[in-house]
JSON list of C-alpha atoms in Angstrom, two decimals:
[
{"chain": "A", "resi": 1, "resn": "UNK", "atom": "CA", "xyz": [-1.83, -10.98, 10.00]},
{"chain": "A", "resi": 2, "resn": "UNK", "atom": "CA", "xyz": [-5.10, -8.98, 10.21]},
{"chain": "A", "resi": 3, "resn": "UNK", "atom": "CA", "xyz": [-5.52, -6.03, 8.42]},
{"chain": "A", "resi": 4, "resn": "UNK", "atom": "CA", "xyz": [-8.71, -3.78, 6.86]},
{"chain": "A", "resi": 5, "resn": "UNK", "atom": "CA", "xyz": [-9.23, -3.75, 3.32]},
{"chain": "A", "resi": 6, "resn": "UNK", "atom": "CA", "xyz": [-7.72, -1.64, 0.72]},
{"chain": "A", "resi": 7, "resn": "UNK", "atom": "CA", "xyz": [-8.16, -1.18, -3.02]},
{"chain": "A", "resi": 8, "resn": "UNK", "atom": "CA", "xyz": [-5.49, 1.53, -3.47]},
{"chain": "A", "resi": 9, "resn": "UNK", "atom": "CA", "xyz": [-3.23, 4.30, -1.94]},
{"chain": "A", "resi": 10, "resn": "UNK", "atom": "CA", "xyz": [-1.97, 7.44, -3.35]},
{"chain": "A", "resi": 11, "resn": "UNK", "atom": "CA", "xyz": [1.27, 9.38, -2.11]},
{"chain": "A", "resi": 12, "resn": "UNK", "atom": "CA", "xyz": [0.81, 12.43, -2.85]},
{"chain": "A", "resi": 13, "resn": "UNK", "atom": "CA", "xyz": [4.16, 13.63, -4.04]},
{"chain": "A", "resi": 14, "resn": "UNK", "atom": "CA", "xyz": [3.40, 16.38, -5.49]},
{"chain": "A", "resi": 15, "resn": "UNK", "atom": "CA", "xyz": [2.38, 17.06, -9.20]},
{"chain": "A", "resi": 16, "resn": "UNK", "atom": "CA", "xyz": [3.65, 14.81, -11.53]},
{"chain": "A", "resi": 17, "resn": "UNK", "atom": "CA", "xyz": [5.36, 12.71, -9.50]},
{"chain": "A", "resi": 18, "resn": "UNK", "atom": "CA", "xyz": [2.14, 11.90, -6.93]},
{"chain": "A", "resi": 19, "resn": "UNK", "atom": "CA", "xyz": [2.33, 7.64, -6.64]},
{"chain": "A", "resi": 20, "resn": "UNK", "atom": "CA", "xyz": [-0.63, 5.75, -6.53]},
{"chain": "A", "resi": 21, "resn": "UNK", "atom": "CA", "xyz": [-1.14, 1.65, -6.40]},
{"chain": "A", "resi": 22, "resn": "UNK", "atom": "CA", "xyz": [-4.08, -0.36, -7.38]},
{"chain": "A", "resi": 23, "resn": "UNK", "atom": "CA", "xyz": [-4.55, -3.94, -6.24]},
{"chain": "A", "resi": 24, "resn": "UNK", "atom": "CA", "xyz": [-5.78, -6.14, -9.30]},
{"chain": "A", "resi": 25, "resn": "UNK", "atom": "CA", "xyz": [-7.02, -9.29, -8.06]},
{"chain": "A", "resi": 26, "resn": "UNK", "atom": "CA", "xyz": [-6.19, -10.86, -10.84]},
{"chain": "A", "resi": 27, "resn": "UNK", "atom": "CA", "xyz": [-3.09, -10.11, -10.92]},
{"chain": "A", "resi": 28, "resn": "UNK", "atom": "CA", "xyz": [-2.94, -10.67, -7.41]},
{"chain": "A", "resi": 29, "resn": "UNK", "atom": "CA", "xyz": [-0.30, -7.88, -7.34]},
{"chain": "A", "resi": 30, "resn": "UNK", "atom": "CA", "xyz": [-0.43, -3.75, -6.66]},
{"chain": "A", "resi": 31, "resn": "UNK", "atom": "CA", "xyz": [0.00, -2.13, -9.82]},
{"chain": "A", "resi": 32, "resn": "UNK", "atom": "CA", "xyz": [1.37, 1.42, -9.97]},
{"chain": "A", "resi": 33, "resn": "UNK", "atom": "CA", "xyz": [0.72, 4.80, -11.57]},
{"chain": "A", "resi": 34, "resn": "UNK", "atom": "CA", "xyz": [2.15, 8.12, -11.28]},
{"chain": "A", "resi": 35, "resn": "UNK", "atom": "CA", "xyz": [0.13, 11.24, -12.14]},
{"chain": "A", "resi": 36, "resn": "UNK", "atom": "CA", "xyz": [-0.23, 11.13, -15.82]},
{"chain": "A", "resi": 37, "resn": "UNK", "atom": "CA", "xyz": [-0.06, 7.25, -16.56]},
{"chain": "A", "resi": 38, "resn": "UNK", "atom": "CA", "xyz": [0.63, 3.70, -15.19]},
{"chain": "A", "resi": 39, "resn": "UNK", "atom": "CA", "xyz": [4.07, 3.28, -14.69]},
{"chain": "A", "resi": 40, "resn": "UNK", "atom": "CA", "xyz": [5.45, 0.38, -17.07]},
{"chain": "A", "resi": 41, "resn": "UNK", "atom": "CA", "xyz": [9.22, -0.93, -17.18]},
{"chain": "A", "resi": 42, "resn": "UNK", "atom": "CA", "xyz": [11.23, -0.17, -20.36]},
{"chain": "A", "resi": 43, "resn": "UNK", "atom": "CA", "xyz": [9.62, -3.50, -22.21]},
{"chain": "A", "resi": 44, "resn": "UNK", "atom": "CA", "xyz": [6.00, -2.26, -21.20]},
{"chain": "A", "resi": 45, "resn": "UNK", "atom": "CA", "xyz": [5.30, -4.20, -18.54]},
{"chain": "A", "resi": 46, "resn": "UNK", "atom": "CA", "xyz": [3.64, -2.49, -15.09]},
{"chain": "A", "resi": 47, "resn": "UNK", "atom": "CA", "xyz": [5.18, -1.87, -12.43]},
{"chain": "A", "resi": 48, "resn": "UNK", "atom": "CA", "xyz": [4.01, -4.22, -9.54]},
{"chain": "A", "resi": 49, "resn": "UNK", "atom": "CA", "xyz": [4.76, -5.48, -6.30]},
{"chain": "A", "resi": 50, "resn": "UNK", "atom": "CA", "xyz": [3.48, -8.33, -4.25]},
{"chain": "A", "resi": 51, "resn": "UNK", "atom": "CA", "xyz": [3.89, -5.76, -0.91]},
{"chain": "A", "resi": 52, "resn": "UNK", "atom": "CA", "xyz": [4.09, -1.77, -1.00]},
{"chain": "A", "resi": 53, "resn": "UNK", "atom": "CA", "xyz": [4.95, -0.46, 2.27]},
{"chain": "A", "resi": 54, "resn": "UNK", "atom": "CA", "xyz": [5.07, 3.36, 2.47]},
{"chain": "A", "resi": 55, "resn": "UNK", "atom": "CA", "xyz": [7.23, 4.59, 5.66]},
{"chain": "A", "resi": 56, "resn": "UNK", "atom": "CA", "xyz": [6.50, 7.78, 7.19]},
{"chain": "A", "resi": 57, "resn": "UNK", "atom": "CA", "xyz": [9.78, 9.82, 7.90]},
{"chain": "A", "resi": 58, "resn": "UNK", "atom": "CA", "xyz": [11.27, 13.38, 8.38]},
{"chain": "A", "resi": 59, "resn": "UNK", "atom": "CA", "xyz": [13.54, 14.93, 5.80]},
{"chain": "A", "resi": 60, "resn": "UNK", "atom": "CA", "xyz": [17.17, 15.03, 6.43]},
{"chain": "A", "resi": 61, "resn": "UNK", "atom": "CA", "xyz": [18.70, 18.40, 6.34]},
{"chain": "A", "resi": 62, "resn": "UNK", "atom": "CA", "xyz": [22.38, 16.79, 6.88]},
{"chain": "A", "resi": 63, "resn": "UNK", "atom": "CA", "xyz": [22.58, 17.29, 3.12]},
{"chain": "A", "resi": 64, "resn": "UNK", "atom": "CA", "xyz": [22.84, 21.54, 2.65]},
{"chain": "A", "resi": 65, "resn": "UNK", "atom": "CA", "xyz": [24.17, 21.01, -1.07]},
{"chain": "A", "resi": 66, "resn": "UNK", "atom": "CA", "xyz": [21.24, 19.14, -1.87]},
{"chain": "A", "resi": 67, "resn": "UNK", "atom": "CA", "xyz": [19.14, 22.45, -1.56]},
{"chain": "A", "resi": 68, "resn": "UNK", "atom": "CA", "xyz": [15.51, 23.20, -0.93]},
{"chain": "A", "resi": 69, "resn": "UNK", "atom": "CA", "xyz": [14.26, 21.35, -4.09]},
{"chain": "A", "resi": 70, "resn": "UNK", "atom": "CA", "xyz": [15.71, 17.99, -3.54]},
{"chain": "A", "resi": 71, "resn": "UNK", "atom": "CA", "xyz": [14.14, 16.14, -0.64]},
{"chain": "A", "resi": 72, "resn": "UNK", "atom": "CA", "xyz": [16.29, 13.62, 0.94]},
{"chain": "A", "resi": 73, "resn": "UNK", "atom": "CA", "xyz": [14.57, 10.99, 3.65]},
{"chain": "A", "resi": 74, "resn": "UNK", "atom": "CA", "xyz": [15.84, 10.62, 6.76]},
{"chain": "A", "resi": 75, "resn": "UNK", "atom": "CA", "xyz": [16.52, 7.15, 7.31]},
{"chain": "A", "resi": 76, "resn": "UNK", "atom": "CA", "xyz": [19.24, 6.10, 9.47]},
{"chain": "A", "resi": 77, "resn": "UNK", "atom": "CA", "xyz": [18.71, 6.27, 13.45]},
{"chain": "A", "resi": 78, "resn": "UNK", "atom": "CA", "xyz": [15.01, 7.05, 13.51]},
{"chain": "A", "resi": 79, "resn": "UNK", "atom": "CA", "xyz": [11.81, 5.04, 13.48]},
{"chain": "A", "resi": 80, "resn": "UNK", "atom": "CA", "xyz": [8.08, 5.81, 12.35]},
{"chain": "A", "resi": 81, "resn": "UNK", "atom": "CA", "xyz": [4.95, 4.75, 11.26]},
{"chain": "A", "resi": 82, "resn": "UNK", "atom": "CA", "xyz": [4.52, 2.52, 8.13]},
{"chain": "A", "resi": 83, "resn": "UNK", "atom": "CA", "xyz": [1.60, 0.82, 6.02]},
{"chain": "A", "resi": 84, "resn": "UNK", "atom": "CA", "xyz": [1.98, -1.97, 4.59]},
{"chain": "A", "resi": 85, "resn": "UNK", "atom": "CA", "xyz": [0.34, -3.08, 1.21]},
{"chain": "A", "resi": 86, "resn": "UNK", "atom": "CA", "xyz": [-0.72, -6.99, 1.04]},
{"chain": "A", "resi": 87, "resn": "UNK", "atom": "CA", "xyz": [-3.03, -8.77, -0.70]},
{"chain": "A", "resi": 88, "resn": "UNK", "atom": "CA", "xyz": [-6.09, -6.31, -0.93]},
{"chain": "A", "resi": 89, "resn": "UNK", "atom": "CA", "xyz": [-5.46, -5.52, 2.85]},
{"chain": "A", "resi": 90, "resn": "UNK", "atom": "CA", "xyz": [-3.22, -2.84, 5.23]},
{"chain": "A", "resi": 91, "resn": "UNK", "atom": "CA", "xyz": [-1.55, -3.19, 7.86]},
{"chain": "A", "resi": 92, "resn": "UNK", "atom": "CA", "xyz": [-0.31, -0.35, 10.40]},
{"chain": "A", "resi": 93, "resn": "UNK", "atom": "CA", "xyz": [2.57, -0.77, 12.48]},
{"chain": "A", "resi": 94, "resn": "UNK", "atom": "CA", "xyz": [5.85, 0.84, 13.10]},
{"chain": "A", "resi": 95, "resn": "UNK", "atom": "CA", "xyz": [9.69, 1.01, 11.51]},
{"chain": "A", "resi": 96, "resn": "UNK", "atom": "CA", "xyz": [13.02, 0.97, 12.91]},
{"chain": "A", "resi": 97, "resn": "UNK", "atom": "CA", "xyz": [16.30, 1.33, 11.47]},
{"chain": "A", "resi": 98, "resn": "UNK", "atom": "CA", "xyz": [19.51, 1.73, 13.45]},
{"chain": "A", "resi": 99, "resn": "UNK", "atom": "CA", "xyz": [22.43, 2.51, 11.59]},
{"chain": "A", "resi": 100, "resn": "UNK", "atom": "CA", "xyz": [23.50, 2.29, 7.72]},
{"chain": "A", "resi": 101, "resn": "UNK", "atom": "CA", "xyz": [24.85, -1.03, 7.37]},
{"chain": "A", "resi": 102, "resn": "UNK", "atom": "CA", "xyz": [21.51, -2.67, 10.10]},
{"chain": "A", "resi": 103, "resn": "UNK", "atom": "CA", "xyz": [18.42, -4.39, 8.57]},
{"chain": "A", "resi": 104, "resn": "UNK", "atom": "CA", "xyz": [14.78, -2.23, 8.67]},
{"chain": "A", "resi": 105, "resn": "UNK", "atom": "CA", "xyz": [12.71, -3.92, 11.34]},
{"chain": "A", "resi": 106, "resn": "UNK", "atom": "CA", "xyz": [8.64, -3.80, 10.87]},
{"chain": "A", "resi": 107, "resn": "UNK", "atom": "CA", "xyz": [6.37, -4.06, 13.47]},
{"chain": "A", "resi": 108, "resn": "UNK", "atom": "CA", "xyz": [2.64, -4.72, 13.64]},
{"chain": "A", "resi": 109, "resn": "UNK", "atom": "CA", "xyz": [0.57, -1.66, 16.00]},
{"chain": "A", "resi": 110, "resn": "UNK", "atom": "CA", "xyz": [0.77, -4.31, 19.06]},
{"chain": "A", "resi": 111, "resn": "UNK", "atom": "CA", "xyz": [4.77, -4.66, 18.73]},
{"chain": "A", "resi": 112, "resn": "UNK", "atom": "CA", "xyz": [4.52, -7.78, 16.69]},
{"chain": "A", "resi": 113, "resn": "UNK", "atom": "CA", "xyz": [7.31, -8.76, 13.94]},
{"chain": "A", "resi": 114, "resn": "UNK", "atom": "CA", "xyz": [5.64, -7.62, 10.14]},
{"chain": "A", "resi": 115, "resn": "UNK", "atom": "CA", "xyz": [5.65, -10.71, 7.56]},
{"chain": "A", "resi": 116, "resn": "UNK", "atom": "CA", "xyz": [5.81, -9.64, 4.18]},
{"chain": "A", "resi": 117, "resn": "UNK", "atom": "CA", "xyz": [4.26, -11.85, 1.71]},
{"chain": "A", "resi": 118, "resn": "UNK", "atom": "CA", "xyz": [6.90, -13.56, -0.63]},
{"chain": "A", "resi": 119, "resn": "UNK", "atom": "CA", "xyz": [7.65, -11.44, -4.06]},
{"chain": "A", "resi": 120, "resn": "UNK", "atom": "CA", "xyz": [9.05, -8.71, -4.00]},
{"chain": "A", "resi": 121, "resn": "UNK", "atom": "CA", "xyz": [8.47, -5.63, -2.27]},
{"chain": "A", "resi": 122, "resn": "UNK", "atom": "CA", "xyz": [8.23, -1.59, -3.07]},
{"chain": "A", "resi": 123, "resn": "UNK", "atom": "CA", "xyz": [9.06, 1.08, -0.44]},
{"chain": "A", "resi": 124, "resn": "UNK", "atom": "CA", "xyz": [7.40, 4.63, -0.80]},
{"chain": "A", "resi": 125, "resn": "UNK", "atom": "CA", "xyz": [9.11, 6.83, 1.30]},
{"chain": "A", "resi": 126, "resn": "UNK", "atom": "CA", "xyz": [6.55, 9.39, 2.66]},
{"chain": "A", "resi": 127, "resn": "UNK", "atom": "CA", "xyz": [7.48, 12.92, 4.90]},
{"chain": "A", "resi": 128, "resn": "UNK", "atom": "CA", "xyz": [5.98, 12.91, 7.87]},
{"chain": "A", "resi": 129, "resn": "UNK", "atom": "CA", "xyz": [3.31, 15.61, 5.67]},
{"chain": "A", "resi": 130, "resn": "UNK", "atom": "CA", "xyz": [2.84, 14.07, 2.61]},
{"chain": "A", "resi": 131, "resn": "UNK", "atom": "CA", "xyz": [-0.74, 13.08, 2.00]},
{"chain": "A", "resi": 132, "resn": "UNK", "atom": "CA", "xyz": [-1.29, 9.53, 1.71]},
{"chain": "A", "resi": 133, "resn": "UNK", "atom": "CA", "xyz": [-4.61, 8.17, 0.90]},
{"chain": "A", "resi": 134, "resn": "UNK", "atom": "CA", "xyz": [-6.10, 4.77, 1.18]},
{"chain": "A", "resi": 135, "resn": "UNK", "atom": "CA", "xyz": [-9.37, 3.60, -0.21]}
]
């Protein structure tokens, strides 16, 4: 699959808890970092992921206990645009997911099924306004 290059992406959260992923070439893996630090696993290792996709959804408000502070994706029913991370490349295309117990489908920009490289794989869940960045 085609894509244009890309060395990282932030989502930008908000504060503190603003994502961003670096592809090391060496590693041959995106490594990520959250505002203050790269994020590492309990035994110190990064965080990594052979593909980060980042879906762009709406919030869902079917959750009023939740409240204003906690932000809970809408993800069942709906569909939106996505990137996705792989290699040192990214890919635009679209999501799908029907109801809670059907599969995500990805789609490349000209309706084409999305591969995902074999490892494993990250989702960032973005609203449709948070700022994501890719450099």
């Amino acid at each position: 699959q085609d894509g244009r290059a890309a060395a990282s992406v932030t989502v930008g959260y908000g504060d503190s808890a603003t994502a961003t992923w670096r592809y090391s070439r060496g590693a041959g893996r995106w490594l990520r970092a959250e505002a203050w630090a790269p994020h590492r696993l309990e035994n110190g290792r990064p965080v990594s992921a052979v593909n980060v996709i980042v879906l762009h959804t709406t919030r869902d408000l079917g959750f009023p206990e939740a409240g204003q502070s906690m932000i809970i994706p809408n993800l069942i029913d709906i569909s939106g645009r996505l990137e996705l991370f792989v290699g040192d490349k990214v890919i635009r295309g679209t999501w799908r997911k029907g109801g809670v117990n059907d599969p995500f489908t990805f789609t490349t920009e000209d309706g084409e099924p999305l591969l995902l490289a074999p490892g494993n794989t990250w989702v960032e869940c973005a609203l449709e306004d948070t700022p994501v960045r890719v450099r």
